[in-house]
Amino acid sequence: MQPLSRRDLLEKLGYTLGALSFPVSSWATNELGEKLILPNRHRQNRIKKQITAITLGAGNRGNVYGDYATAYPDQIKIVGVAEPIEIRRKRYSEKHNIQSQDQFTTWEHVFEKEKFADAIIITTPDDLHYGPCMAALKQGYDILLEKPISPSEEECRDILELANKNKRIVAVCHVLRYAPYFERLREIMQSGLLGNVVSMQHFEPIQHIHMSHSFVRGNWHNSKETAPIILAKSCHDLDIIKWLIGKNCKKIQAFGKLSWFHEGNAPEGSTKRCTDGCSVESTCPYSALKIYHRDRIWLHHFDLPEDKSKHGEVIMDYLKHSNYGRCVYRMENDQPDHYTSNMLFDDDITVSFNMEAFTDYHGRRTRIMGSMGDIVGDMYSYKWSNFITGESEEWKHESDGHGGGDWNLMSDWIAAVSNQDESLLTSTISDSIESHIMGFAAEKSRLNHTVEDIVL
Ligand SMILES: NC(=O)c1ccc[n+]([C@@H]2O[C@H](COP(=O)([O-])OP(=O)(O)OC[C@H]3O[C@@H](n4cnc5c(N)ncnc54)[C@H](O)[C@@H]3O)[C@@H](O)[C@H]2O)c1
């Protein structure tokens, strides 16, 4: 491939490199408590008419997408909700002014009614994506579907088949594809400025407290009840690797294990719950009392009252009665805390990917090696070196946890539904399914010690 000059590339990309600052929402936050980055004007000016949507699952993600409707009421109105937890359903309904007959306790009830909106937002737990997605497709809704598509390969393929047959728009929430950082890396790679892309290293540092919250104590601690961590956490990574390279993955191999968070490592004096008088609580980095009660972080799966003076008492109740108060060494968790995989793509491009629990930081790191240049990036910045000119350029920007991808995705999905134009999306179901197939194959490899072919 003939590399472009730097000037050609900049003209092509339509921007200059340097420090960029994106405006953020004054109130809406993601699960890390970071303010969400707002989509730029170019993204927002494509709506033919406001769309209506029903949210299934008014938890953390249902609110990230729902808050977009509050910020941009001219683009989307939430007209229905299904949520079994009363306080969540009530708060969501009040926020979006949803009529009482359109508030449901479970997703099945929505489909007992005739279609009453343009689209469905599916933000239920991983094992509750398939049922609502198939029901929504049958009734002719367009869909925003949280990842993973489904924990079962067969179900993923069923959804793809029905979406194609019924010609509905299904956007999978591979939010990284919509992050300006990854969008720019892809443009540089696809432009040819790196020459031939030869190899890539990608790293997902989960951050140790995040690991304990989500994959030891929390919603995704049991791979059989939800999805293996390679899908639950890293289908984003497999997807972004494939999207950046823009070629097919042919083979994958994986290793990984749950090495630390199990009973064999429970310190002497530790108790079933951190609140049971654990004698090592004050020195344990995973103390639930420290994380949730003293530091008041990672609280986005707790339903706290408006009155902040009552938070301490409610949090303590969670610690005494929910998994969030249990010792990290005495859970029924089975998700690996380190996972490494190698991939072979078309044209002999090789990729190594690591997902690690034991870091003090989060934010994906990527190194891309091309015959005429390389890129080193960490989601907040990248440095791209041009071997031909000897010059290098640096780019920096503010970032929320998904680098601005959450609301950019919403903006593109609404435009796609409003215009009935799937091409406004980069993560359609057909584009997204291949990386899921890579994830299923990686897990097979990890468990069976094999190198798996990717069969699409
Ligand atoms: N795209 C991303 O970056 C990203 C990030 C985090 C989570 N996720 C995915 O989003 C989904 C939701 O995760 P979350 O963090 O919001 O979890 P959550 O637990 O906060 O929200 C899920 C909600 O679904 C509700 N629910 C359960 N059963 C239901 C039913 N039968 N009908 C309707 N609602 C039901 C739950 O009560 C809960 O409120 C998961 O699939 C998760 O893997 C994606």
Short mmCIF file of C-alpha atoms and ligand atoms in Angstrom, two decimals:
data_model
loop_
_atom_site.label_atom_id
_atom_site.label_comp_id
_atom_site.label_asym_id
_atom_site.label_seq_id
_atom_site.Cartn_x
_atom_site.Cartn_y
_atom_site.Cartn_z
CA MET A 1 0.00 0.00 0.00
CA GLN A 2 1.34 3.46 -0.94
CA PRO A 3 1.59 5.64 2.19
CA LEU A 4 0.01 9.11 2.13
CA SER A 5 2.04 12.13 3.11
CA ARG A 6 1.23 13.70 6.45
CA ARG A 7 -0.33 16.69 4.73
CA ASP A 8 -2.56 14.47 2.55
CA LEU A 9 -3.66 12.61 5.60
CA LEU A 10 -4.48 15.72 7.58
CA GLU A 11 -6.48 17.05 4.65
CA LYS A 12 -8.24 13.74 4.40
CA LEU A 13 -9.03 13.65 8.10
CA GLY A 14 -10.03 17.29 8.11
CA TYR A 15 -8.36 18.24 11.37
CA THR A 16 -5.01 19.17 12.81
CA LEU A 17 -3.32 17.20 15.46
CA GLY A 18 -2.74 18.61 18.91
CA ALA A 19 -4.60 18.91 22.17
CA LEU A 20 -8.34 18.66 21.67
CA SER A 21 -10.95 19.26 24.26
CA PHE A 22 -14.45 17.88 23.92
CA PRO A 23 -17.38 19.42 25.80
CA VAL A 24 -18.90 17.19 28.49
CA SER A 25 -22.38 16.88 29.93
CA SER A 26 -22.93 19.02 32.99
CA TRP A 27 -24.66 16.15 34.83
CA ALA A 28 -24.77 12.76 33.04
CA THR A 29 -22.04 10.32 34.02
CA ASN A 30 -20.87 6.84 33.07
CA GLU A 31 -20.29 3.91 35.42
CA LEU A 32 -16.91 5.28 36.48
CA GLY A 33 -18.61 8.48 37.58
CA GLU A 34 -16.96 10.41 34.72
CA LYS A 35 -18.91 13.05 32.83
CA LEU A 36 -20.02 11.89 29.41
CA ILE A 37 -18.46 13.55 26.39
CA LEU A 38 -21.03 15.21 24.12
CA PRO A 39 -21.27 14.30 20.44
CA ASN A 40 -20.05 17.04 18.12
CA ARG A 41 -22.43 19.11 16.03
CA HIS A 42 -21.73 17.16 12.86
CA ARG A 43 -23.11 14.06 14.56
CA GLN A 44 -26.20 15.77 15.89
CA ASN A 45 -27.52 17.45 12.77
CA ARG A 46 -28.82 14.45 10.93
CA ILE A 47 -32.20 13.74 12.49
CA LYS A 48 -35.21 13.65 10.17
CA LYS A 49 -37.68 13.40 13.05
CA GLN A 50 -37.62 12.60 16.74
CA ILE A 51 -37.72 8.86 17.43
CA THR A 52 -39.48 7.08 20.28
CA ALA A 53 -37.99 4.17 22.25
CA ILE A 54 -38.76 1.74 25.07
CA THR A 55 -35.98 0.81 27.52
CA LEU A 56 -35.73 -2.76 28.82
CA GLY A 57 -33.59 -2.70 31.98
CA ALA A 58 -33.37 0.67 33.76
CA GLY A 59 -30.04 -0.03 35.46
CA ASN A 60 -26.66 1.55 34.84
CA ARG A 61 -26.56 1.34 31.02
CA GLY A 62 -30.28 1.99 30.61
CA ASN A 63 -29.63 5.31 32.35
CA VAL A 64 -26.49 6.16 30.33
CA TYR A 65 -28.57 5.92 27.13
CA GLY A 66 -31.75 7.26 28.75
CA ASP A 67 -29.91 10.38 29.89
CA TYR A 68 -29.21 11.16 26.24
CA ALA A 69 -32.98 11.56 25.76
CA THR A 70 -33.06 14.04 28.62
CA ALA A 71 -30.16 16.00 27.12
CA TYR A 72 -31.53 15.92 23.53
CA PRO A 73 -35.34 15.74 23.76
CA ASP A 74 -35.70 16.84 20.13
CA GLN A 75 -33.96 13.63 19.02
CA ILE A 76 -35.46 10.88 21.17
CA LYS A 77 -38.30 10.37 23.62
CA ILE A 78 -38.41 7.35 25.95
CA VAL A 79 -42.05 6.23 25.98
CA GLY A 80 -41.89 2.93 27.87
CA VAL A 81 -39.79 1.01 30.38
CA ALA A 82 -39.55 -2.57 31.70
CA GLU A 83 -37.67 -2.97 34.98
CA PRO A 84 -38.37 -5.38 37.86
CA ILE A 85 -36.75 -3.23 40.58
CA GLU A 86 -39.47 -0.82 41.65
CA ILE A 87 -37.31 2.13 42.65
CA ARG A 88 -35.47 2.02 39.30
CA ARG A 89 -38.68 1.72 37.30
CA LYS A 90 -40.25 4.59 39.24
CA ARG A 91 -37.23 6.89 38.91
CA TYR A 92 -36.85 6.16 35.21
CA SER A 93 -40.56 6.70 34.57
CA GLU A 94 -40.53 10.01 36.40
CA LYS A 95 -37.39 11.18 34.60
CA HIS A 96 -38.90 10.42 31.18
CA ASN A 97 -42.51 11.13 32.03
CA ILE A 98 -43.64 7.64 30.99
CA GLN A 99 -47.37 6.93 31.22
CA SER A 100 -48.37 4.33 33.82
CA GLN A 101 -49.74 1.87 31.22
CA ASP A 102 -46.30 1.81 29.57
CA GLN A 103 -44.35 0.93 32.73
CA PHE A 104 -43.70 -2.83 32.98
CA THR A 105 -42.02 -5.13 35.48
CA THR A 106 -40.40 -7.40 32.89
CA TRP A 107 -39.49 -7.23 29.20
CA GLU A 108 -42.03 -9.91 28.18
CA HIS A 109 -44.93 -7.58 29.07
CA VAL A 110 -43.80 -4.99 26.52
CA PHE A 111 -44.33 -7.45 23.68
CA GLU A 112 -47.81 -8.42 24.85
CA LYS A 113 -48.84 -4.99 23.54
CA GLU A 114 -48.84 -3.98 19.90
CA LYS A 115 -45.79 -2.05 18.74
CA PHE A 116 -45.95 1.42 20.34
CA ALA A 117 -42.55 2.99 19.60
CA ASP A 118 -39.94 3.12 16.85
CA ALA A 119 -37.25 1.29 18.77
CA ILE A 120 -36.24 -0.82 21.75
CA ILE A 121 -33.18 -0.22 23.93
CA ILE A 122 -31.99 -3.54 25.42
CA THR A 123 -29.93 -2.97 28.56
CA THR A 124 -30.96 -6.07 30.49
CA PRO A 125 -28.33 -8.49 31.93
CA ASP A 126 -26.26 -10.50 29.43
CA ASP A 127 -28.42 -13.63 29.57
CA LEU A 128 -31.56 -11.55 28.90
CA HIS A 129 -30.61 -10.11 25.51
CA TYR A 130 -31.74 -12.89 23.22
CA GLY A 131 -35.41 -13.15 24.30
CA PRO A 132 -36.22 -9.43 24.05
CA CYS A 133 -34.16 -8.98 20.89
CA MET A 134 -35.96 -11.76 19.03
CA ALA A 135 -39.37 -10.54 20.29
CA ALA A 136 -38.56 -6.95 19.23
CA LEU A 137 -37.44 -8.07 15.77
CA LYS A 138 -40.64 -10.08 15.32
CA GLN A 139 -42.72 -6.98 16.11
CA GLY A 140 -40.71 -4.81 13.71
CA TYR A 141 -38.81 -2.61 16.18
CA ASP A 142 -35.35 -1.20 15.46
CA ILE A 143 -32.96 -2.00 18.30
CA LEU A 144 -30.07 -0.71 20.38
CA LEU A 145 -28.57 -3.89 21.85
CA GLU A 146 -26.06 -3.92 24.68
CA LYS A 147 -23.05 -6.17 24.26
CA PRO A 148 -22.55 -9.06 24.40
CA ILE A 149 -25.16 -9.85 21.74
CA SER A 150 -25.74 -13.12 23.62
CA PRO A 151 -23.55 -15.50 25.66
CA SER A 152 -24.38 -18.24 23.12
CA GLU A 153 -22.95 -18.36 19.60
CA GLU A 154 -26.08 -20.02 18.28
CA GLU A 155 -28.27 -17.25 19.69
CA CYS A 156 -25.98 -14.59 18.17
CA ARG A 157 -26.40 -16.20 14.77
CA ASP A 158 -30.21 -16.45 15.25
CA ILE A 159 -30.42 -12.73 16.00
CA LEU A 160 -28.34 -11.88 12.93
CA GLU A 161 -30.53 -14.05 10.73
CA LEU A 162 -33.80 -12.56 11.95
CA ALA A 163 -32.46 -8.98 11.80
CA ASN A 164 -31.46 -9.53 8.16
CA LYS A 165 -34.72 -11.29 7.30
CA ASN A 166 -36.91 -8.60 8.88
CA LYS A 167 -34.59 -5.81 7.65
CA ARG A 168 -34.44 -4.05 11.01
CA ILE A 169 -31.64 -1.80 12.28
CA VAL A 170 -29.77 -3.43 15.18
CA ALA A 171 -26.89 -1.43 16.65
CA VAL A 172 -24.64 -3.37 19.00
CA CYS A 173 -23.20 -1.19 21.79
CA HIS A 174 -19.58 -1.59 20.76
CA VAL A 175 -19.13 1.93 22.01
CA LEU A 176 -15.37 2.07 21.39
CA ARG A 177 -16.03 2.23 17.64
CA TYR A 178 -17.60 5.63 18.27
CA ALA A 179 -14.77 7.03 20.43
CA PRO A 180 -12.88 9.79 18.56
CA TYR A 181 -9.58 8.19 19.60
CA PHE A 182 -10.34 4.87 17.92
CA GLU A 183 -12.06 6.54 14.98
CA ARG A 184 -8.84 8.45 14.31
CA LEU A 185 -6.59 5.42 14.73
CA ARG A 186 -8.71 3.59 12.19
CA GLU A 187 -8.60 6.49 9.72
CA ILE A 188 -4.80 6.62 9.97
CA MET A 189 -4.45 2.85 9.55
CA GLN A 190 -6.92 2.63 6.68
CA SER A 191 -5.39 5.67 4.94
CA GLY A 192 -2.13 3.78 4.38
CA LEU A 193 0.04 6.23 6.29
CA LEU A 194 1.51 3.41 8.34
CA GLY A 195 2.34 1.50 5.16
CA ASN A 196 1.36 -2.13 5.60
CA VAL A 197 0.09 -2.86 9.08
CA VAL A 198 2.26 -5.74 10.26
CA SER A 199 1.29 -6.33 13.87
CA MET A 200 -0.52 -4.95 16.86
CA GLN A 201 -0.46 -5.19 20.65
CA HIS A 202 -3.55 -4.33 22.62
CA PHE A 203 -3.91 -4.19 26.39
CA GLU A 204 -7.02 -3.85 28.55
CA PRO A 205 -6.03 -2.99 32.13
CA ILE A 206 -9.25 -3.59 34.04
CA GLN A 207 -7.98 -1.99 37.29
CA HIS A 208 -8.05 -4.15 40.40
CA ILE A 209 -11.04 -2.55 42.18
CA HIS A 210 -13.08 -2.61 38.95
CA MET A 211 -12.25 -6.32 38.65
CA SER A 212 -13.41 -7.00 42.21
CA HIS A 213 -16.58 -4.96 41.73
CA SER A 214 -17.73 -6.42 38.41
CA PHE A 215 -16.12 -9.83 37.96
CA VAL A 216 -15.59 -11.10 41.52
CA ARG A 217 -18.50 -9.72 43.55
CA GLY A 218 -20.76 -8.20 40.93
CA ASN A 219 -23.09 -8.98 38.04
CA TRP A 220 -20.50 -10.80 35.95
CA HIS A 221 -18.80 -12.96 38.61
CA ASN A 222 -20.13 -16.23 37.23
CA SER A 223 -19.35 -16.92 33.59
CA LYS A 224 -22.06 -19.57 33.28
CA GLU A 225 -24.80 -17.27 34.53
CA THR A 226 -23.68 -14.33 32.39
CA ALA A 227 -20.88 -14.62 29.82
CA PRO A 228 -17.17 -15.54 29.86
CA ILE A 229 -15.05 -12.47 30.63
CA ILE A 230 -13.62 -12.43 27.11
CA LEU A 231 -17.13 -11.53 25.96
CA ALA A 232 -18.44 -9.74 29.05
CA LYS A 233 -15.45 -7.39 29.26
CA SER A 234 -13.39 -7.81 26.15
CA CYS A 235 -15.76 -8.28 23.26
CA HIS A 236 -15.06 -4.52 23.01
CA ASP A 237 -11.36 -5.23 22.57
CA LEU A 238 -11.70 -8.06 20.06
CA ASP A 239 -14.14 -5.88 18.17
CA ILE A 240 -11.92 -2.81 18.11
CA ILE A 241 -8.88 -4.85 17.05
CA LYS A 242 -10.80 -6.33 14.14
CA TRP A 243 -12.34 -2.98 13.19
CA LEU A 244 -8.99 -1.15 13.24
CA ILE A 245 -7.29 -3.78 11.10
CA GLY A 246 -10.28 -4.11 8.77
CA LYS A 247 -9.44 -7.69 7.82
CA ASN A 248 -10.58 -11.15 8.83
CA CYS A 249 -9.17 -12.98 11.81
CA LYS A 250 -8.20 -16.53 10.81
CA LYS A 251 -6.92 -18.13 14.03
CA ILE A 252 -7.00 -17.43 17.75
CA GLN A 253 -5.33 -18.94 20.79
CA ALA A 254 -5.87 -18.02 24.44
CA PHE A 255 -4.55 -18.68 27.93
CA GLY A 256 -5.79 -17.39 31.25
CA LYS A 257 -6.89 -18.37 34.69
CA LEU A 258 -8.48 -17.25 37.89
CA SER A 259 -5.24 -17.07 39.88
CA TRP A 260 -5.93 -14.81 42.83
CA PHE A 261 -9.59 -14.33 43.78
CA HIS A 262 -10.35 -17.73 45.33
CA GLU A 263 -10.53 -19.30 48.78
CA GLY A 264 -6.97 -20.61 48.64
CA ASN A 265 -5.78 -17.00 48.93
CA ALA A 266 -8.13 -15.94 51.75
CA PRO A 267 -5.92 -14.40 54.46
CA GLU A 268 -6.03 -15.83 57.96
CA GLY A 269 -8.51 -13.90 60.05
CA SER A 270 -10.66 -12.96 57.05
CA THR A 271 -14.41 -13.52 57.32
CA LYS A 272 -17.26 -14.27 54.91
CA ARG A 273 -18.22 -10.59 54.82
CA CYS A 274 -16.04 -7.55 55.36
CA THR A 275 -18.61 -6.43 57.96
CA ASP A 276 -18.19 -9.62 60.06
CA GLY A 277 -15.16 -8.35 61.99
CA CYS A 278 -12.49 -9.37 59.46
CA SER A 279 -9.10 -8.94 61.16
CA VAL A 280 -7.31 -7.92 57.92
CA GLU A 281 -9.98 -5.50 56.71
CA SER A 282 -7.87 -2.40 57.29
CA THR A 283 -5.04 -3.68 55.07
CA CYS A 284 -7.10 -5.38 52.36
CA PRO A 285 -7.24 -3.42 49.05
CA TYR A 286 -10.58 -5.07 48.34
CA SER A 287 -12.27 -4.22 51.63
CA ALA A 288 -15.91 -3.51 50.80
CA LEU A 289 -16.06 -1.17 53.79
CA LYS A 290 -13.22 0.87 52.34
CA ILE A 291 -14.42 0.89 48.70
CA TYR A 292 -18.13 1.45 49.11
CA HIS A 293 -18.53 2.93 52.61
CA ARG A 294 -15.40 4.99 53.33
CA ASP A 295 -14.34 5.96 49.77
CA ARG A 296 -17.92 5.91 48.34
CA ILE A 297 -16.81 4.71 44.91
CA TRP A 298 -18.22 2.09 42.50
CA LEU A 299 -21.75 2.75 43.74
CA HIS A 300 -23.50 2.71 40.36
CA HIS A 301 -25.20 -0.64 41.01
CA PHE A 302 -26.55 0.56 44.40
CA ASP A 303 -29.96 2.23 44.55
CA LEU A 304 -29.25 5.12 46.89
CA PRO A 305 -31.88 7.58 48.19
CA GLU A 306 -31.87 11.20 47.06
CA ASP A 307 -31.14 12.21 50.65
CA LYS A 308 -27.33 11.94 50.91
CA SER A 309 -27.43 11.85 54.71
CA LYS A 310 -28.97 8.37 54.43
CA HIS A 311 -26.33 6.96 52.06
CA GLY A 312 -24.08 5.56 54.81
CA GLU A 313 -26.90 3.53 56.31
CA VAL A 314 -28.15 2.20 52.93
CA ILE A 315 -24.63 1.28 51.77
CA MET A 316 -24.05 -0.61 55.03
CA ASP A 317 -27.26 -2.53 54.41
CA TYR A 318 -25.96 -3.54 50.94
CA LEU A 319 -22.68 -4.66 52.50
CA LYS A 320 -24.51 -6.82 55.04
CA HIS A 321 -26.96 -8.40 52.60
CA SER A 322 -25.66 -8.30 48.99
CA ASN A 323 -22.64 -9.81 47.24
CA TYR A 324 -20.95 -6.39 47.34
CA GLY A 325 -20.14 -6.94 51.05
CA ARG A 326 -18.70 -10.43 50.62
CA CYS A 327 -15.03 -11.35 50.89
CA VAL A 328 -13.43 -11.38 47.43
CA TYR A 329 -11.77 -14.69 48.31
CA ARG A 330 -15.02 -16.43 49.23
CA MET A 331 -17.33 -15.73 46.28
CA GLU A 332 -18.64 -18.24 43.72
CA ASN A 333 -16.67 -16.42 41.00
CA ASP A 334 -14.98 -18.16 38.10
CA GLN A 335 -13.85 -15.39 35.72
CA PRO A 336 -10.11 -15.41 34.90
CA ASP A 337 -8.18 -12.47 36.34
CA HIS A 338 -5.63 -12.55 33.52
CA TYR A 339 -6.27 -13.51 29.94
CA THR A 340 -3.88 -13.44 27.04
CA SER A 341 -4.56 -14.25 23.42
CA ASN A 342 -2.81 -14.31 20.07
CA MET A 343 -4.54 -13.79 16.76
CA LEU A 344 -3.61 -14.29 13.15
CA PHE A 345 -5.34 -12.07 10.61
CA ASP A 346 -5.37 -12.10 6.81
CA ASP A 347 -2.08 -10.96 5.24
CA ASP A 348 -0.19 -12.52 8.17
CA ILE A 349 -0.97 -9.64 10.52
CA THR A 350 -0.40 -10.81 14.10
CA VAL A 351 -2.05 -9.41 17.21
CA SER A 352 -1.48 -10.03 20.88
CA PHE A 353 -4.11 -9.04 23.41
CA ASN A 354 -3.91 -8.99 27.20
CA MET A 355 -6.66 -8.37 29.70
CA GLU A 356 -5.32 -7.87 33.22
CA ALA A 357 -7.05 -7.39 36.56
CA PHE A 358 -4.01 -6.32 38.55
CA THR A 359 -3.37 -2.74 37.53
CA ASP A 360 -3.90 0.48 39.36
CA TYR A 361 -5.12 2.21 36.21
CA HIS A 362 -7.64 1.64 33.46
CA GLY A 363 -7.73 2.84 29.84
CA ARG A 364 -6.89 0.64 26.91
CA ARG A 365 -3.34 0.78 25.52
CA THR A 366 -2.57 0.05 21.90
CA ARG A 367 0.60 -0.22 19.82
CA ILE A 368 0.30 -0.56 16.07
CA MET A 369 3.33 -1.46 13.99
CA GLY A 370 3.32 -0.66 10.26
CA SER A 371 6.06 -0.86 7.64
CA MET A 372 6.17 2.97 7.37
CA GLY A 373 5.15 4.12 10.84
CA ASP A 374 3.87 3.20 14.25
CA ILE A 375 1.33 4.39 16.78
CA VAL A 376 1.47 4.23 20.57
CA GLY A 377 -1.77 5.21 22.30
CA ASP A 378 -3.70 5.00 25.55
CA MET A 379 -7.22 6.29 24.71
CA TYR A 380 -6.42 9.76 26.01
CA SER A 381 -3.54 10.37 23.63
CA TYR A 382 -1.51 8.83 20.91
CA LYS A 383 1.86 9.37 19.26
CA TRP A 384 2.16 8.46 15.63
CA SER A 385 5.67 8.30 14.15
CA ASN A 386 6.25 8.54 10.43
CA PHE A 387 9.32 6.54 9.36
CA ILE A 388 9.50 8.35 5.99
CA THR A 389 9.64 11.93 7.25
CA GLY A 390 11.14 11.13 10.64
CA GLU A 391 8.44 13.30 12.18
CA SER A 392 6.06 12.35 14.90
CA GLU A 393 2.75 13.82 15.96
CA GLU A 394 0.93 13.73 19.25
CA TRP A 395 -2.81 13.96 19.84
CA LYS A 396 -4.50 14.37 23.19
CA HIS A 397 -8.05 14.76 24.32
CA GLU A 398 -10.27 14.60 27.34
CA SER A 399 -11.89 11.24 27.78
CA ASP A 400 -14.65 9.53 29.68
CA GLY A 401 -14.21 5.77 30.22
CA HIS A 402 -15.38 4.99 26.69
CA GLY A 403 -13.60 7.95 25.11
CA GLY A 404 -16.86 9.69 24.16
CA GLY A 405 -18.24 6.53 22.55
CA ASP A 406 -21.40 6.17 24.67
CA TRP A 407 -23.22 9.24 23.44
CA ASN A 408 -21.68 9.24 19.96
CA LEU A 409 -23.20 5.80 19.51
CA MET A 410 -26.60 7.09 20.68
CA SER A 411 -26.36 9.98 18.28
CA ASP A 412 -25.51 7.73 15.31
CA TRP A 413 -28.12 5.12 16.23
CA ILE A 414 -30.89 7.74 16.50
CA ALA A 415 -29.86 9.17 13.13
CA ALA A 416 -29.88 5.66 11.62
CA VAL A 417 -33.37 4.91 12.97
CA SER A 418 -34.74 8.34 12.16
CA ASN A 419 -33.50 8.18 8.56
CA GLN A 420 -33.92 4.40 8.27
CA ASP A 421 -30.30 4.35 7.12
CA GLU A 422 -28.15 1.62 8.66
CA SER A 423 -25.03 3.01 7.00
CA LEU A 424 -24.87 5.77 9.64
CA LEU A 425 -23.73 3.08 12.10
CA THR A 426 -20.36 1.36 12.33
CA SER A 427 -21.53 -1.40 14.71
CA THR A 428 -24.47 -3.03 12.97
CA ILE A 429 -25.26 -6.57 14.00
CA SER A 430 -23.59 -7.98 10.88
CA ASP A 431 -20.43 -5.94 11.55
CA SER A 432 -20.37 -6.90 15.21
CA ILE A 433 -20.97 -10.59 15.15
CA GLU A 434 -17.53 -11.58 13.87
CA SER A 435 -15.75 -10.32 16.96
CA HIS A 436 -18.19 -12.31 19.11
CA ILE A 437 -17.28 -15.42 17.12
CA MET A 438 -13.62 -14.62 17.86
CA GLY A 439 -14.53 -14.45 21.58
CA PHE A 440 -16.29 -17.82 21.56
CA ALA A 441 -13.28 -19.34 19.79
CA ALA A 442 -10.84 -17.76 22.27
CA GLU A 443 -12.75 -19.26 25.17
CA LYS A 444 -12.76 -22.67 23.49
CA SER A 445 -9.00 -22.35 23.04
CA ARG A 446 -8.44 -21.31 26.66
CA LEU A 447 -10.43 -24.23 28.01
CA ASN A 448 -9.16 -26.88 25.58
CA HIS A 449 -5.58 -25.65 24.99
CA THR A 450 -6.15 -25.52 21.24
CA VAL A 451 -5.57 -23.05 18.43
CA GLU A 452 -9.02 -22.33 16.99
CA ASP A 453 -9.92 -21.48 13.41
CA ILE A 454 -12.38 -18.65 13.07
CA VAL A 455 -15.34 -19.89 11.08
CA LEU A 456 -17.70 -17.10 10.11
N1 LIG B 1 -21.26 -1.14 26.31
C1 LIG B 1 -20.61 -1.14 27.45
O1 LIG B 1 -19.53 -0.61 27.55
C2 LIG B 1 -21.21 -1.79 28.67
C3 LIG B 1 -20.77 -1.41 29.96
C4 LIG B 1 -21.36 -2.02 31.07
C5 LIG B 1 -22.35 -2.98 30.86
N2 LIG B 1 -22.73 -3.35 29.60
C6 LIG B 1 -23.77 -4.35 29.36
O2 LIG B 1 -25.03 -3.72 29.55
C7 LIG B 1 -25.98 -4.63 30.11
C8 LIG B 1 -26.55 -4.03 31.39
O3 LIG B 1 -25.49 -3.81 32.32
P1 LIG B 1 -25.67 -2.78 33.54
O4 LIG B 1 -24.32 -2.46 34.07
O5 LIG B 1 -26.57 -1.68 33.14
O6 LIG B 1 -26.39 -3.73 34.59
P2 LIG B 1 -27.51 -3.32 35.64
O7 LIG B 1 -27.64 -4.48 36.56
O8 LIG B 1 -27.18 -1.99 36.24
O9 LIG B 1 -28.82 -3.14 34.74
C9 LIG B 1 -29.57 -4.20 34.23
C10 LIG B 1 -31.02 -3.95 34.58
O10 LIG B 1 -31.87 -4.93 33.96
C11 LIG B 1 -32.91 -5.21 34.88
N3 LIG B 1 -33.60 -6.46 34.57
C12 LIG B 1 -33.34 -7.71 35.06
N4 LIG B 1 -34.25 -8.58 34.60
C13 LIG B 1 -35.10 -7.89 33.79
C14 LIG B 1 -36.26 -8.25 33.05
N5 LIG B 1 -36.74 -9.49 33.05
N6 LIG B 1 -36.89 -7.28 32.31
C15 LIG B 1 -36.42 -6.00 32.32
N7 LIG B 1 -35.33 -5.62 33.03
C16 LIG B 1 -34.68 -6.54 33.75
C17 LIG B 1 -32.19 -5.24 36.22
O11 LIG B 1 -33.08 -5.15 37.32
C18 LIG B 1 -31.26 -4.06 36.10
O12 LIG B 1 -31.83 -2.86 36.59
C19 LIG B 1 -25.21 -5.94 30.31
O13 LIG B 1 -25.48 -6.81 29.26
C20 LIG B 1 -23.76 -5.51 30.32
O14 LIG B 1 -22.87 -6.51 29.92
C21 LIG B 1 -22.18 -2.75 28.52
#
